[in-house]
Amino acid sequence: MNLIQKTIRSASVLSLILCGALLCTSCGAEVTASTDQPTQWRFAIEETIGSVQHQYAMKFKELIEERSNGEIEVTIYPYGTLGTSDQITELVDMEVVQFAMASPGHLGKLIPEVQVFLLHFLFSDDDEINNQVLNKDPRLQKTFDELYARKRLKLLSIFSEGWQVWTMKEPVHQPEDFSGVKMRVMTSPLLIAAYKAYGASPTPLPYSEVYSGLQLNMIDGQENPVFAIQEMNFYEVTDWMIFARHAPFITTAVTNRDFFDSLPPERQQLVTGVVADLNDYILKVQKEFNQERLELIRKNKPKLKIITELTPDAREAFRKASQPVRDKFIKMTGEDGRELLKELQQTIQEYEDQKQQN
Ligand code: 6CS
């Protein structure tokens, strides 16, 4: 059992302690013990210290504290201190934490429509276009915020943390190479369909169990952006790293909707202003992290075999095999999902066309 797993085991105890402390102050985010004390806001992330999400939360903390002239203090809870991604979302729902990261790879169980972000070969090959669509386009933000509102969440931001990269015990060059392979996926049901389409045997697991799953040969491979592969040491327990550019790892920053609505307008603007300023910042961070950490991986494990890109024929075969998963997505989400997929495809296409014209 690794450190993160041990910590997660005690997460329920920890959250009870935290909740107990909050109950003393009526569990109200805006309530503090003394008027002289800063208001306490809590931000839970799904990744460890040193990750992209941690960098986001640290900058959020810095800007909120600075712009509120110290009237607000933000405490960050990295992965392992409050539980799995699913548990973190529950804590936002209970308003035990006010802010959190909620990745569609796990959130899809609660809000099935967000699984549109998990479909393979849907996004552009061009990072700039994907960033425009996800991070800057107000239409998509509005559509998703309405879906999040159904679960009393408020969507603050959507961004990519970099391309998903496969780390495997055996090489993958074409869809057939996935045949019977026990592939770890995040817990959203669509990911099971995505890898079944390649003939794999998908195994949903929380983030904290991936390393030991690989080490004990319970799984044969997993996917994550490079920075995560490095900091979670997944490369240590696999022999191949494959850049298929099949899907970006997308996350969302959220807050409890009732909490946000209860804030005075100037504090709401403080939050939305900080989040807007973080949009470009975090994309720069993820790009740097993914580049630097690939070098670290190469240095730490020279024997690791890296396939930096698939052949065009192989990519086409993967793309073809992935298409029926879109019908599965529509089956899971109904007409709303169909419309959403259409809207996303059109938005991506619009930015592709614009780029070609320039
Ligand atoms: O694979 C996962 O479960 C996780 N990967 C990242 C990069 N962030 C959070 C997520 O839970």
Coordinates of C-alpha atoms and ligand atoms in Angstrom, one line a residue:
M1 CA 0.0 0.0 0.0
N2 CA 1.5 3.3 -1.0
L3 CA 1.5 6.6 0.8
I4 CA -1.5 8.0 -1.1
Q5 CA -3.6 5.0 -0.5
K6 CA -2.8 5.1 3.2
T7 CA -3.7 8.7 3.3
I8 CA -7.0 8.1 1.4
R9 CA -8.0 5.4 3.9
S10 CA -8.0 7.9 6.6
A11 CA -9.8 10.5 4.4
S12 CA -13.2 9.8 5.8
V13 CA -11.9 10.4 9.3
L14 CA -10.2 13.6 8.1
S15 CA -13.3 14.9 6.4
L16 CA -15.3 14.2 9.5
I17 CA -12.8 16.2 11.5
L18 CA -12.9 19.0 8.9
C19 CA -16.7 18.9 8.8
G20 CA -16.8 18.9 12.6
A21 CA -14.7 22.0 12.7
L22 CA -16.9 23.6 10.2
L23 CA -20.1 22.6 12.1
C24 CA -18.8 24.7 15.0
T25 CA -19.2 27.7 12.7
S26 CA -22.5 26.4 11.2
C27 CA -20.6 24.9 8.2
G28 CA -20.9 28.3 6.6
A29 CA -18.1 29.3 4.3
E30 CA -18.7 32.9 4.9
V31 CA -18.8 32.5 8.7
T32 CA -15.6 33.0 10.7
A33 CA -14.9 32.6 14.4
S34 CA -14.1 36.2 14.9
T35 CA -14.6 39.3 12.7
D36 CA -10.9 39.9 12.7
Q37 CA -10.1 36.5 11.2
P38 CA -10.0 36.1 7.5
T39 CA -12.8 34.2 5.8
Q40 CA -11.7 30.6 5.1
W41 CA -12.2 29.1 1.7
R42 CA -11.1 25.6 0.9
F43 CA -9.9 24.3 -2.5
A44 CA -9.6 20.5 -3.0
I45 CA -7.6 19.2 -6.0
E46 CA -7.5 15.7 -7.6
E47 CA -3.7 15.7 -8.0
T48 CA -0.6 15.8 -5.7
I49 CA 1.6 18.7 -4.8
G50 CA 3.6 19.9 -7.8
S51 CA 0.9 19.0 -10.3
V52 CA -0.9 21.2 -12.9
Q53 CA -4.0 21.4 -10.6
H54 CA -1.8 22.3 -7.7
Q55 CA -0.3 25.1 -9.6
Y56 CA -3.7 26.3 -10.5
A57 CA -4.9 26.2 -6.9
M58 CA -1.8 28.0 -5.7
K59 CA -2.2 30.8 -8.1
F60 CA -5.9 31.0 -7.3
K61 CA -5.0 31.3 -3.6
E62 CA -2.3 33.9 -4.3
L63 CA -4.7 36.1 -6.3
I64 CA -7.7 35.7 -4.1
E65 CA -5.7 36.6 -0.9
E66 CA -3.9 39.5 -2.6
R67 CA -7.0 41.0 -4.2
S68 CA -9.1 40.6 -1.1
N69 CA -6.4 42.4 0.9
G70 CA -6.1 39.4 3.1
E71 CA -9.8 39.3 4.0
I72 CA -10.0 35.8 2.5
E73 CA -7.6 32.9 3.2
V74 CA -7.5 29.9 0.8
T75 CA -6.4 26.5 2.0
I76 CA -5.5 23.9 -0.6
Y77 CA -6.2 20.2 -0.1
P78 CA -4.0 18.1 -2.4
Y79 CA -5.0 14.6 -3.5
G80 CA -4.7 12.1 -0.7
T81 CA -5.8 14.5 2.0
L82 CA -9.6 14.4 1.4
G83 CA -10.2 11.3 -0.6
T84 CA -10.8 10.2 -4.2
S85 CA -12.1 12.5 -7.0
D86 CA -15.7 11.3 -6.3
Q87 CA -15.4 12.0 -2.6
I88 CA -14.0 15.5 -3.4
T89 CA -17.1 16.3 -5.5
E90 CA -19.3 15.1 -2.6
L91 CA -17.4 17.5 -0.3
V92 CA -18.2 20.4 -2.6
D93 CA -21.8 19.3 -2.7
M94 CA -21.9 19.4 1.1
E95 CA -20.0 22.7 1.1
V96 CA -17.3 21.3 3.2
V97 CA -15.0 22.6 0.6
Q98 CA -16.0 25.5 -1.5
F99 CA -13.8 25.0 -4.6
A100 CA -12.5 21.8 -6.3
M101 CA -11.2 20.3 -9.5
A102 CA -13.7 17.9 -11.0
S103 CA -12.4 15.9 -14.0
P104 CA -14.9 14.5 -16.5
G105 CA -13.1 11.2 -16.3
H106 CA -14.6 10.8 -12.8
L107 CA -17.4 13.4 -12.9
G108 CA -19.1 11.6 -15.7
K109 CA -20.8 9.3 -13.2
L110 CA -22.7 12.3 -11.8
I111 CA -23.1 14.4 -14.9
P112 CA -23.1 11.9 -17.9
E113 CA -23.0 14.7 -20.5
V114 CA -19.4 15.8 -19.5
Q115 CA -18.3 12.5 -20.9
V116 CA -18.3 14.1 -24.3
F117 CA -14.9 15.4 -23.3
L118 CA -13.7 11.8 -23.1
L119 CA -14.5 10.8 -26.6
H120 CA -11.5 9.8 -28.7
F121 CA -10.4 11.7 -31.8
L122 CA -13.1 14.4 -31.3
F123 CA -10.7 17.3 -30.6
S124 CA -8.4 19.0 -33.1
D125 CA -4.8 17.8 -33.4
D126 CA -4.0 21.5 -32.8
D127 CA -3.6 22.4 -29.1
E128 CA -4.3 26.1 -29.8
I129 CA -7.7 25.3 -31.3
N130 CA -8.6 23.0 -28.4
N131 CA -7.6 25.7 -26.0
Q132 CA -9.8 28.2 -27.8
V133 CA -12.8 25.9 -27.7
L134 CA -12.4 24.7 -24.1
N135 CA -10.9 27.6 -22.3
K136 CA -12.1 30.7 -24.1
D137 CA -15.4 30.0 -25.9
P138 CA -18.3 31.5 -23.8
R139 CA -20.9 29.3 -25.5
L140 CA -19.4 26.1 -24.3
Q141 CA -19.0 27.5 -20.8
K142 CA -22.7 28.4 -20.7
T143 CA -23.9 25.1 -22.0
F144 CA -21.9 23.2 -19.4
D145 CA -22.6 25.5 -16.6
E146 CA -26.3 24.7 -17.1
L147 CA -25.6 21.0 -16.8
Y148 CA -23.5 21.6 -13.7
A149 CA -26.3 23.7 -12.2
R150 CA -28.5 20.6 -12.1
K151 CA -26.1 19.1 -9.5
R152 CA -25.8 22.4 -7.6
L153 CA -22.3 23.0 -9.0
K154 CA -21.0 26.1 -10.7
L155 CA -18.6 25.7 -13.5
L156 CA -15.7 28.1 -13.2
S157 CA -13.3 26.9 -15.9
I158 CA -12.5 24.1 -18.4
F159 CA -9.0 23.4 -19.5
S160 CA -6.8 20.8 -20.9
E161 CA -3.9 19.4 -18.9
G162 CA -2.2 18.0 -21.9
W163 CA -2.6 14.9 -24.2
Q164 CA -3.4 11.6 -22.7
V165 CA -0.4 9.3 -23.1
W166 CA -0.5 5.5 -22.8
T167 CA 2.0 3.8 -20.5
M168 CA 1.9 0.1 -21.1
K169 CA 3.7 -3.1 -20.3
E170 CA 3.6 -4.1 -24.0
P171 CA 3.7 -1.8 -27.1
V172 CA 0.6 -0.5 -28.8
H173 CA 0.9 0.3 -32.5
Q174 CA -2.6 -0.5 -33.7
P175 CA -6.1 -1.2 -32.2
E176 CA -5.5 -5.0 -32.3
D177 CA -2.6 -4.6 -29.8
F178 CA -5.2 -3.7 -27.2
S179 CA -6.9 -7.1 -27.5
G180 CA -7.4 -8.5 -24.0
V181 CA -5.2 -5.8 -22.4
K182 CA -6.3 -4.7 -18.9
M183 CA -6.4 -1.0 -19.3
R184 CA -6.9 1.2 -16.3
V185 CA -9.4 3.9 -16.9
M186 CA -10.9 6.7 -14.7
T187 CA -14.3 5.8 -13.3
S188 CA -16.6 7.4 -15.9
P189 CA -18.6 4.6 -17.7
L190 CA -17.9 6.1 -21.2
L191 CA -14.2 5.3 -20.8
I192 CA -15.1 1.6 -20.4
A193 CA -16.9 1.8 -23.8
A194 CA -13.9 3.7 -25.3
Y195 CA -11.4 1.0 -24.6
K196 CA -13.8 -1.9 -25.2
A197 CA -14.1 -0.5 -28.7
Y198 CA -10.4 -1.4 -29.2
G199 CA -10.8 -4.9 -27.8
A200 CA -9.3 -4.0 -24.4
S201 CA -10.5 -5.1 -21.0
P202 CA -11.0 -1.8 -19.2
T203 CA -10.6 -1.6 -15.5
P204 CA -11.9 1.5 -13.7
L205 CA -9.7 2.5 -10.7
P206 CA -9.1 5.6 -8.6
Y207 CA -5.9 7.5 -9.3
S208 CA -4.3 6.4 -6.1
E209 CA -4.5 2.7 -7.1
V210 CA -2.9 2.9 -10.5
Y211 CA 0.7 2.5 -9.4
S212 CA 0.2 -0.6 -7.3
G213 CA -2.2 -2.0 -9.9
L214 CA 0.6 -1.8 -12.5
Q215 CA 3.2 -3.0 -10.0
L216 CA 1.1 -6.1 -9.1
N217 CA 0.2 -6.8 -12.8
M218 CA -3.5 -6.3 -12.0
I219 CA -3.5 -3.9 -15.0
D220 CA -1.4 -3.8 -18.1
G221 CA -1.6 -0.1 -18.9
Q222 CA -3.0 3.3 -18.1
E223 CA -3.3 6.8 -19.7
N224 CA -2.5 10.2 -18.3
P225 CA -0.7 13.4 -19.3
V226 CA 3.1 13.3 -19.1
F227 CA 3.4 15.4 -16.0
A228 CA 1.2 13.0 -14.1
I229 CA 3.0 9.9 -15.4
Q230 CA 6.2 11.5 -14.0
E231 CA 4.9 12.6 -10.6
M232 CA 2.9 9.4 -10.0
N233 CA 5.9 7.3 -11.2
F234 CA 3.7 5.3 -13.6
Y235 CA 6.7 5.0 -16.0
E236 CA 8.6 3.1 -13.4
V237 CA 6.1 0.2 -13.6
T238 CA 5.6 0.2 -17.4
D239 CA 8.0 -0.3 -20.4
W240 CA 6.3 1.6 -23.1
M241 CA 5.0 5.2 -23.5
I242 CA 2.8 5.9 -26.5
F243 CA 1.7 9.3 -27.8
A244 CA -1.4 8.5 -29.8
R245 CA -2.9 12.0 -29.4
H246 CA -6.3 10.4 -29.1
A247 CA -7.8 12.7 -26.5
P248 CA -6.7 15.6 -24.2
F249 CA -7.0 15.2 -20.5
I250 CA -9.6 17.8 -19.6
T251 CA -10.5 19.1 -16.2
T252 CA -13.0 21.6 -14.8
A253 CA -12.7 23.9 -11.8
V254 CA -16.0 24.1 -9.8
T255 CA -17.6 25.7 -6.8
N256 CA -20.7 25.0 -4.8
R257 CA -23.5 26.9 -6.5
D258 CA -25.4 27.9 -3.3
F259 CA -22.1 29.1 -1.8
F260 CA -21.3 31.2 -4.9
D261 CA -24.9 32.6 -5.1
S262 CA -24.8 33.6 -1.5
L263 CA -21.6 35.7 -2.0
P264 CA -21.9 39.5 -2.3
P265 CA -21.5 40.7 -5.9
E266 CA -18.0 42.0 -5.3
R267 CA -16.8 38.6 -4.0
Q268 CA -18.5 36.8 -7.0
Q269 CA -16.6 39.2 -9.3
L270 CA -13.4 38.5 -7.3
V271 CA -13.8 34.8 -8.1
T272 CA -14.7 35.2 -11.7
G273 CA -12.0 37.7 -12.3
V274 CA -9.3 35.5 -10.8
V275 CA -10.6 32.5 -12.7
A276 CA -10.5 34.5 -16.0
D277 CA -6.9 35.6 -15.3
L278 CA -5.9 31.9 -14.7
N279 CA -7.0 30.8 -18.1
D280 CA -3.8 31.6 -20.0
Y281 CA -1.6 31.0 -17.0
I282 CA -2.6 27.4 -16.6
L283 CA -2.1 26.5 -20.3
K284 CA 1.4 27.9 -20.1
V285 CA 2.1 25.9 -17.0
Q286 CA 0.7 22.6 -18.4
K287 CA 2.8 23.0 -21.6
E288 CA 6.0 23.6 -19.6
F289 CA 5.3 20.8 -17.1
N290 CA 4.6 18.2 -19.8
Q291 CA 7.7 19.2 -21.8
E292 CA 10.1 19.3 -18.8
R293 CA 8.8 16.1 -17.2
L294 CA 9.2 14.1 -20.4
E295 CA 12.9 15.0 -20.2
L296 CA 13.0 13.8 -16.6
I297 CA 11.3 10.5 -17.5
R298 CA 13.8 10.0 -20.3
K299 CA 16.7 10.7 -17.9
N300 CA 15.4 8.5 -15.0
K301 CA 14.5 5.6 -17.2
P302 CA 16.6 5.5 -20.4
K303 CA 15.4 2.0 -21.1
L304 CA 11.7 3.1 -21.5
K305 CA 10.6 2.8 -25.1
I306 CA 8.8 5.8 -26.4
I307 CA 6.5 5.8 -29.5
T308 CA 6.3 9.5 -30.1
E309 CA 3.5 9.2 -32.8
L310 CA 1.4 6.5 -34.4
T311 CA 1.6 6.0 -38.2
P312 CA -1.2 7.8 -40.1
D313 CA -2.7 4.4 -41.0
A314 CA -2.8 3.3 -37.3
R315 CA -4.3 6.6 -36.3
E316 CA -7.0 6.1 -38.9
A317 CA -7.7 2.6 -37.6
F318 CA -8.1 3.9 -34.1
R319 CA -10.3 6.8 -35.2
K320 CA -12.5 4.3 -37.1
A321 CA -12.7 1.9 -34.1
S322 CA -13.6 4.8 -31.8
Q323 CA -16.6 6.1 -33.8
P324 CA -19.3 3.7 -32.4
V325 CA -18.5 5.0 -28.9
R326 CA -20.3 8.2 -29.9
D327 CA -23.5 6.3 -30.3
K328 CA -22.9 4.9 -26.8
F329 CA -22.5 8.4 -25.5
I330 CA -25.8 9.4 -27.1
K331 CA -27.4 6.3 -25.6
M332 CA -26.2 7.4 -22.1
T333 CA -27.2 11.0 -22.4
G334 CA -30.2 11.1 -24.8
E335 CA -31.2 14.1 -26.9
D336 CA -29.3 16.5 -24.7
G337 CA -26.1 14.6 -25.3
R338 CA -26.7 14.4 -29.0
E339 CA -27.1 18.2 -29.2
L340 CA -24.1 18.7 -27.0
L341 CA -21.9 16.5 -29.2
K342 CA -23.1 18.4 -32.3
E343 CA -22.4 21.8 -30.6
L344 CA -18.9 20.7 -29.6
Q345 CA -18.1 19.3 -33.1
Q346 CA -19.4 22.5 -34.7
T347 CA -17.4 24.7 -32.4
I348 CA -14.2 22.8 -33.1
Q349 CA -14.8 23.0 -36.8
E350 CA -15.5 26.7 -36.6
Y351 CA -12.1 27.3 -35.0
E352 CA -10.4 24.9 -37.5
D353 CA -11.9 26.9 -40.4
Q354 CA -11.0 30.2 -38.9
K355 CA -7.4 29.1 -38.5
Q356 CA -7.2 27.9 -42.1
Q357 CA -8.5 31.2 -43.4
N358 CA -5.8 33.1 -41.5
Ligands
6CS1 O1 -6.1 9.5 -13.9 C1 -6.7 10.1 -13.0 O2 -7.5 9.6 -12.3 C2 -6.3 11.6 -12.7 N1 -5.4 12.1 -13.6 C3 -5.1 13.4 -13.6 C4 -4.0 13.9 -14.4 N2 -5.7 14.2 -12.8 C5 -6.8 13.9 -11.9 C6 -7.4 12.5 -12.3 O3 -8.1 12.0 -11.2

